[in-house]
Short mmCIF file of C-alpha atoms and ligand atoms in Angstrom, two decimals:
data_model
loop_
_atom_site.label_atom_id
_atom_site.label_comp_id
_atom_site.label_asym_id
_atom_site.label_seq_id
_atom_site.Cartn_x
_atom_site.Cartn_y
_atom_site.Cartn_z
CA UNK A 1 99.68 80.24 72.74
CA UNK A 2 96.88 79.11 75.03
CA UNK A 3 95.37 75.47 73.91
CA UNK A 4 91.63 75.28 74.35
CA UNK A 5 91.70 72.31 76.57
CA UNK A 6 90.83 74.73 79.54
CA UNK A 7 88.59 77.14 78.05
CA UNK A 8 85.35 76.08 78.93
CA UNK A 9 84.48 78.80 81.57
CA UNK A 10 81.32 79.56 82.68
CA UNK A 11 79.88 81.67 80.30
CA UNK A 12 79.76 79.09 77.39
CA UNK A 13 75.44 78.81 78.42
CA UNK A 14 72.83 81.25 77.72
CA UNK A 15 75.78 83.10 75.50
CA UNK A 16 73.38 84.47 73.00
CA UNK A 17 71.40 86.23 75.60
CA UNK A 18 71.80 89.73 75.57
CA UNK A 19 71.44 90.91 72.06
CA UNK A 20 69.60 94.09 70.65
CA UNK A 21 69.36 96.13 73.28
CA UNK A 22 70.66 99.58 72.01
CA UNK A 23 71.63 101.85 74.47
CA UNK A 24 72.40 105.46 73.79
CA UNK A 25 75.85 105.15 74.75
CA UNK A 26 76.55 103.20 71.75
CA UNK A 27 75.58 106.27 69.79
CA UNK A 28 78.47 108.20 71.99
CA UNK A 29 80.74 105.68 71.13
CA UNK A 30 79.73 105.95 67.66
CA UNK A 31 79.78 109.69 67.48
CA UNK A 32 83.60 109.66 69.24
CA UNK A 33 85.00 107.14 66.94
CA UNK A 34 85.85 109.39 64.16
CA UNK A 35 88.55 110.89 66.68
CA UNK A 36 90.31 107.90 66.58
CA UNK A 37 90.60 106.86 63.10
CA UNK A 38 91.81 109.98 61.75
CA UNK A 39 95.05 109.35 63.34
CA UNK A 40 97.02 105.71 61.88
CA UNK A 41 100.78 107.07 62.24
CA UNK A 42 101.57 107.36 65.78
CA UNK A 43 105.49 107.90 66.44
CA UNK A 44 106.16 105.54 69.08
CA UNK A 45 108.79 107.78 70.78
CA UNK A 46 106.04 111.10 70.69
CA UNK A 47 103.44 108.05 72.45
CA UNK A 48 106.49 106.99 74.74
CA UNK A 49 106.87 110.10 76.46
CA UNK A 50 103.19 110.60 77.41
CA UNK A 51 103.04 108.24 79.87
CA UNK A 52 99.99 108.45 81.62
CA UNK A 53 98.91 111.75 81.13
CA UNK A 54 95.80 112.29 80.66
CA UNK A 55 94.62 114.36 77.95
CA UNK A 56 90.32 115.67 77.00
CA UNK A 57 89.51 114.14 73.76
CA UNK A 58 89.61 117.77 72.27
CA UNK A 59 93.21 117.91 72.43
CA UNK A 60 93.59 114.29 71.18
CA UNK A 61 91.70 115.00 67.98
CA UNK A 62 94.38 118.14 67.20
CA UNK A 63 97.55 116.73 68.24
CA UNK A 64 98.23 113.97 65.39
CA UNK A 65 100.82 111.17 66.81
CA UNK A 66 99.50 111.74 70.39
CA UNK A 67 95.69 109.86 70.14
CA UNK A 68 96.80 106.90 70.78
CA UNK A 69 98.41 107.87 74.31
CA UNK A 70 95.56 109.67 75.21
CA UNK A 71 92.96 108.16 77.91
CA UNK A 72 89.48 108.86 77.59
CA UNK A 73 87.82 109.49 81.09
CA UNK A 74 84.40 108.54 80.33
CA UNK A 75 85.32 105.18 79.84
CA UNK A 76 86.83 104.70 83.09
CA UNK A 77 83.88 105.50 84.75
CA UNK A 78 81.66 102.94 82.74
CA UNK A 79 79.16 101.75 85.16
CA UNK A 80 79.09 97.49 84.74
CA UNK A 81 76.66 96.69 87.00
CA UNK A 82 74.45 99.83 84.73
CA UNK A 83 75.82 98.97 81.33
CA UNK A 84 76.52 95.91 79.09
CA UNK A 85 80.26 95.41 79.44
CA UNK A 86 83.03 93.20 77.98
CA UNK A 87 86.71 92.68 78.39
CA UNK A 88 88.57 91.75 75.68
CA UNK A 89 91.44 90.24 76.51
CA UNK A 90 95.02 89.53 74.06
CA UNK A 91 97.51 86.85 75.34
CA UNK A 92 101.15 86.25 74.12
CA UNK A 93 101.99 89.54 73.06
CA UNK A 94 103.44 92.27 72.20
CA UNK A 95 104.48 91.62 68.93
CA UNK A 96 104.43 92.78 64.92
CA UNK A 97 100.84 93.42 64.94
CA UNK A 98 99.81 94.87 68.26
CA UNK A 99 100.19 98.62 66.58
CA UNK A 100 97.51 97.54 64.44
CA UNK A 101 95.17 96.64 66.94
CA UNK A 102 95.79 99.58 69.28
CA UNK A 103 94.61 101.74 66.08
CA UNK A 104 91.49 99.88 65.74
CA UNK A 105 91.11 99.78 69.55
CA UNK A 106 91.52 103.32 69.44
CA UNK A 107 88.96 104.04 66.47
CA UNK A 108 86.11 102.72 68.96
CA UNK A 109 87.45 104.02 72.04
CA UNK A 110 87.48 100.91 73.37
CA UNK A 111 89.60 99.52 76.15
CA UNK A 112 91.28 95.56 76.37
CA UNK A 113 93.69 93.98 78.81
CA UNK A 114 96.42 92.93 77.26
CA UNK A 115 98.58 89.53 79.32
CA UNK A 116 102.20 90.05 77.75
CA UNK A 117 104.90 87.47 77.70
CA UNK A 118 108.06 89.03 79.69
CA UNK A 119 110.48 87.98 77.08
CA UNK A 120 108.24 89.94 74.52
CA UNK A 121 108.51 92.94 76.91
CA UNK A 122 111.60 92.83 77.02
CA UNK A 123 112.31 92.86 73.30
CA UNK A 124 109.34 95.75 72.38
CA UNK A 125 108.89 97.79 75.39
CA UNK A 126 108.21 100.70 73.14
CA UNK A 127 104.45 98.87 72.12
CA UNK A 128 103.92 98.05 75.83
CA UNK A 129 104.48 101.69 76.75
CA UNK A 130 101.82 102.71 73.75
CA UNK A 131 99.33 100.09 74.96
CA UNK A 132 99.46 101.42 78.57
CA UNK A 133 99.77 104.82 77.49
CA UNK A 134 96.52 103.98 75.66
CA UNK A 135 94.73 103.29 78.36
CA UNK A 136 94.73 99.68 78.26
CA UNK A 137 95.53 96.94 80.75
CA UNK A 138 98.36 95.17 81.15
CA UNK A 139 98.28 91.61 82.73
CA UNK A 140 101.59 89.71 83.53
CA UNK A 141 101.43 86.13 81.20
CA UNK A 142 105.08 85.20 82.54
CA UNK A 143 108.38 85.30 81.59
CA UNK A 144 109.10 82.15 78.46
CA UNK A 145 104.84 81.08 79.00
CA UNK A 146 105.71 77.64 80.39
CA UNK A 147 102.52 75.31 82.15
CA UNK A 148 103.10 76.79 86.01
CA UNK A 149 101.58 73.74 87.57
CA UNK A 150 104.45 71.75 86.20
CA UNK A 151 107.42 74.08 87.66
CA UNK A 152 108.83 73.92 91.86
CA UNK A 153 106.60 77.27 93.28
CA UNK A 154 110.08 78.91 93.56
CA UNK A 155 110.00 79.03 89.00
CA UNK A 156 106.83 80.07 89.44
CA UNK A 157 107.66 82.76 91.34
CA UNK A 158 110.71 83.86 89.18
CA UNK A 159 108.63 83.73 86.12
CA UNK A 160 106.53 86.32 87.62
CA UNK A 161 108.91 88.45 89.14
CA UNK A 162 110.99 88.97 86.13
CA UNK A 163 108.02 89.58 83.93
CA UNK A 164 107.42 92.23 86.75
CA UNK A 165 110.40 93.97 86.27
CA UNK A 166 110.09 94.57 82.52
CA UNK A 167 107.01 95.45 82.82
CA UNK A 168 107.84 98.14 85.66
CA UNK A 169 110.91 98.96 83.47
CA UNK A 170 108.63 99.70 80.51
CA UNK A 171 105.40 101.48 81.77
CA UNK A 172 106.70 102.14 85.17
CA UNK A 173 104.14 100.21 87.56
CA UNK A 174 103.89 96.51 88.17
CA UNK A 175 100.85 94.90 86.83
CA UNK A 176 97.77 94.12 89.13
CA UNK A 177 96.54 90.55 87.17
CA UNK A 178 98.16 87.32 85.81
CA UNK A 179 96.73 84.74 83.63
CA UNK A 180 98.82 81.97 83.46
CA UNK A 181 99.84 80.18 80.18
CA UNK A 182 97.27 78.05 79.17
CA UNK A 183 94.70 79.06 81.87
CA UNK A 184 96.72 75.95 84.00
CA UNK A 185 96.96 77.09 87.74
CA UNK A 186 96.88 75.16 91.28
CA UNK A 187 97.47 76.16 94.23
CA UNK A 188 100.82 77.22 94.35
CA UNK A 189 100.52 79.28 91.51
CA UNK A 190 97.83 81.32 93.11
CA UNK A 191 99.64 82.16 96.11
CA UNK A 192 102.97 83.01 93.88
CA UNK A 193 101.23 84.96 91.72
CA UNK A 194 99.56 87.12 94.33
CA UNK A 195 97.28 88.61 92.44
CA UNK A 196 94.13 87.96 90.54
CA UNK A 197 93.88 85.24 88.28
CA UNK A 198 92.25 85.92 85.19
CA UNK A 199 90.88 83.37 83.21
CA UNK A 200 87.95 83.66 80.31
CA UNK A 201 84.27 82.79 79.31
CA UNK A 202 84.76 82.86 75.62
CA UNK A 203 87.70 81.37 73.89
CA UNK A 204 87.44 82.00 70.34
CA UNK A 205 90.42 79.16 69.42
CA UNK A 206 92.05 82.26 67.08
CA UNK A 207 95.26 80.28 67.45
CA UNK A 208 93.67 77.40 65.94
CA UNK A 209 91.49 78.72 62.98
CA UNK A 210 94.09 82.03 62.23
CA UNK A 211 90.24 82.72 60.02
CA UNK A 212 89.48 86.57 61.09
CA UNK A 213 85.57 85.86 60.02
CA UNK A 214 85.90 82.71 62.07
CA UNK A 215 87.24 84.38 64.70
CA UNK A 216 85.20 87.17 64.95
CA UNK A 217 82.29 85.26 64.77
CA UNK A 218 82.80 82.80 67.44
CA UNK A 219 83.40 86.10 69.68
CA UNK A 220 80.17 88.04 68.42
CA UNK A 221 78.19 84.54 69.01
CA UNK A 222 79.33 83.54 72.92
CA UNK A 223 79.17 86.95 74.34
CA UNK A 224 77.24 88.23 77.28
CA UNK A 225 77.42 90.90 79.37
CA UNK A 226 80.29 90.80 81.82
CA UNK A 227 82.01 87.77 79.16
CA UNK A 228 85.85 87.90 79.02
CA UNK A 229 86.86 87.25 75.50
CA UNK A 230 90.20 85.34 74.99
CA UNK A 231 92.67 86.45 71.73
CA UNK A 232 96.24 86.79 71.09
CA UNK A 233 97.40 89.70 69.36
CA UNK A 234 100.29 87.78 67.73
CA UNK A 235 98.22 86.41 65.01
CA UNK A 236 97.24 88.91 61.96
CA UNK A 237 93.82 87.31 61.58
CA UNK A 238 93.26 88.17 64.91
CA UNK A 239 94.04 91.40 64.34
CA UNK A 240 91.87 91.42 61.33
CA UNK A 241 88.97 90.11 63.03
CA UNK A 242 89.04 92.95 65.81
CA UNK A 243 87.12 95.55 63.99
CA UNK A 244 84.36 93.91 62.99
CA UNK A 245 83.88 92.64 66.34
CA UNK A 246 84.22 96.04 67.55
CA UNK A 247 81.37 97.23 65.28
CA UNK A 248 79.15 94.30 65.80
CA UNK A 249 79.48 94.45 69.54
CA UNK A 250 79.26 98.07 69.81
CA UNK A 251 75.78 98.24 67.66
CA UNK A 252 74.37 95.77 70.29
CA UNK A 253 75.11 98.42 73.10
CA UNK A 254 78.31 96.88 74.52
CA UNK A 255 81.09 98.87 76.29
CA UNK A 256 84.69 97.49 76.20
CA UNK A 257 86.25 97.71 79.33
CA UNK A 258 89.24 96.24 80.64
CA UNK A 259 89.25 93.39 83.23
CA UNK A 260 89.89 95.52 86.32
CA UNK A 261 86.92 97.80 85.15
CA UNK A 262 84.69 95.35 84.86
CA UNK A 263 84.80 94.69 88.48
CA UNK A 264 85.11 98.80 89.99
CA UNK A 265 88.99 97.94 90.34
CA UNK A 266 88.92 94.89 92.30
CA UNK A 267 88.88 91.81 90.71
CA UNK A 268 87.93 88.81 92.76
CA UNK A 269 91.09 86.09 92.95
CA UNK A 270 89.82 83.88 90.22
CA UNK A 271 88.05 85.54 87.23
CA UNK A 272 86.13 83.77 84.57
CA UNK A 273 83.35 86.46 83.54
CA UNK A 274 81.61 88.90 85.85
CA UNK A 275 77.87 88.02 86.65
NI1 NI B 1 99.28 82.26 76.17
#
């Protein structure tokens, strides 16, 4: 779990900027989400053996146990220097509840980033193969989530490099971002991590209040365009709180994108928000 004694990125001012403006893609958005809901029973081993394949959303709305796998090309080319964009973001996982959430996800063809623990990998590469499979993100959160600044760099760099392996074991490519536990890096852990390091502009403390309105609310409240909203998929209220945040956000013409869409595909090496 990530304490909040980092959080305070730069997108904490001016956070209720932004609202209103509808833009017809919401309607699309709207008009698409009906594909998603009507499927709630996906077979993890039928979702396994997609992979990445990419299916049209006409196939995914007549193949029941498949939807979830299926990626949906007009979001990838969402625009987020054009459109109002946010990356949701889900820390800790994968765990009891991240089904759940992938469904929900799924019903407004949204797309998150989730930054898995390696351990958790390890133990339910089945859900990290859906979530990929999905279309999301995943982002390495290290092996047993210690504080990195607090380790010799040569931990650091085991921590990562085992979480890269189950993660290449389960969904067959090593991931492209880190965020390290408790948004605590230095120097070292930069240059071991070798990648982007993705921090947030909203933390909505969902370890802390486990209250879905809460939680939903503190997200719906500090976002911007280009925000990156922090959760953890390993609490239920979390979960909960997801949809209505989804709804909210989508009514107000937001697109959900994950963190390497937000920037075109290249993140800068520290991320807090984008603009
Ligand atoms: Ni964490």
């Amino acid at each position: 779990m990530d304490i909040g004694a980092m959080s305070r990125g730069p997108g904490q001012a001016g956070a209720r900027r932004g609202t209103a403006r509808a833009i017809a893609a919401v309607v699309l958005t709207a008009g698409l989400a009906g594909a998603g809901t009507l499927v709630t029973t996906t077979e993890p081993a039928q979702a396994a053996t997609t992979g990445e394949t990419v299916l049209s959303v006409g196939t995914a709305s007549l193949s029941v146990g498949t939807a979830l796998s299926v990626s949906t090309p007009s979001e990838t080319g969402v625009n987020c220097r054009r459109v109002k964009c946010v990356a949701l973001t889900f820390d800790d996982g994968p765990g009891r509840y991240t089904d759940a959430l992938l469904r929900s996800l799924a019903a407004y063809r949204a797309r998150a980033t989730f930054f898995v623990v390696g351990q958790n990998v390890a133990a339910y590469p089945g859900i990290v193969r859906r979530t990929h499979a999905a279309g999301h993100e995943i982002g390495s959160h290290t092996w047993s989530h210690p504080d990195l600044t607090k380790m010799p760099a040569a931990s650091v760099r085991a921590q990562f490099a085992r979480t890269d392996r189950a993660i290449k074991a389960a969904i067959g490519i090593r991931p492209k971002l880190v965020r390290p536990p408790y948004g605590a890096f230095n120097a070292t852990v930069r240059l071991q991590a070798r990648r982007p390091v993705i921090m947030w502009s909203v933390d909505t403390l969902d370890w802390r209040y486990r209250d879905s309105a809460k939680v939903a609310r503190k997200a719906i409240r500090s976002v911007r365009p280009g925000s990156v909203i922090l959760f953890h998929d390993i609490h239920p209220s979390t979960v909960r709180a997801i949809p209505k945040v989804l709804k909210s956000l989508s009514k107000r013409g937001y697109r959900f994108v994950t963190v390497s869409q937000l920037f075109g595909g290249k993140p800068p090496r520290v991320v807090y928000s984008r603009g």
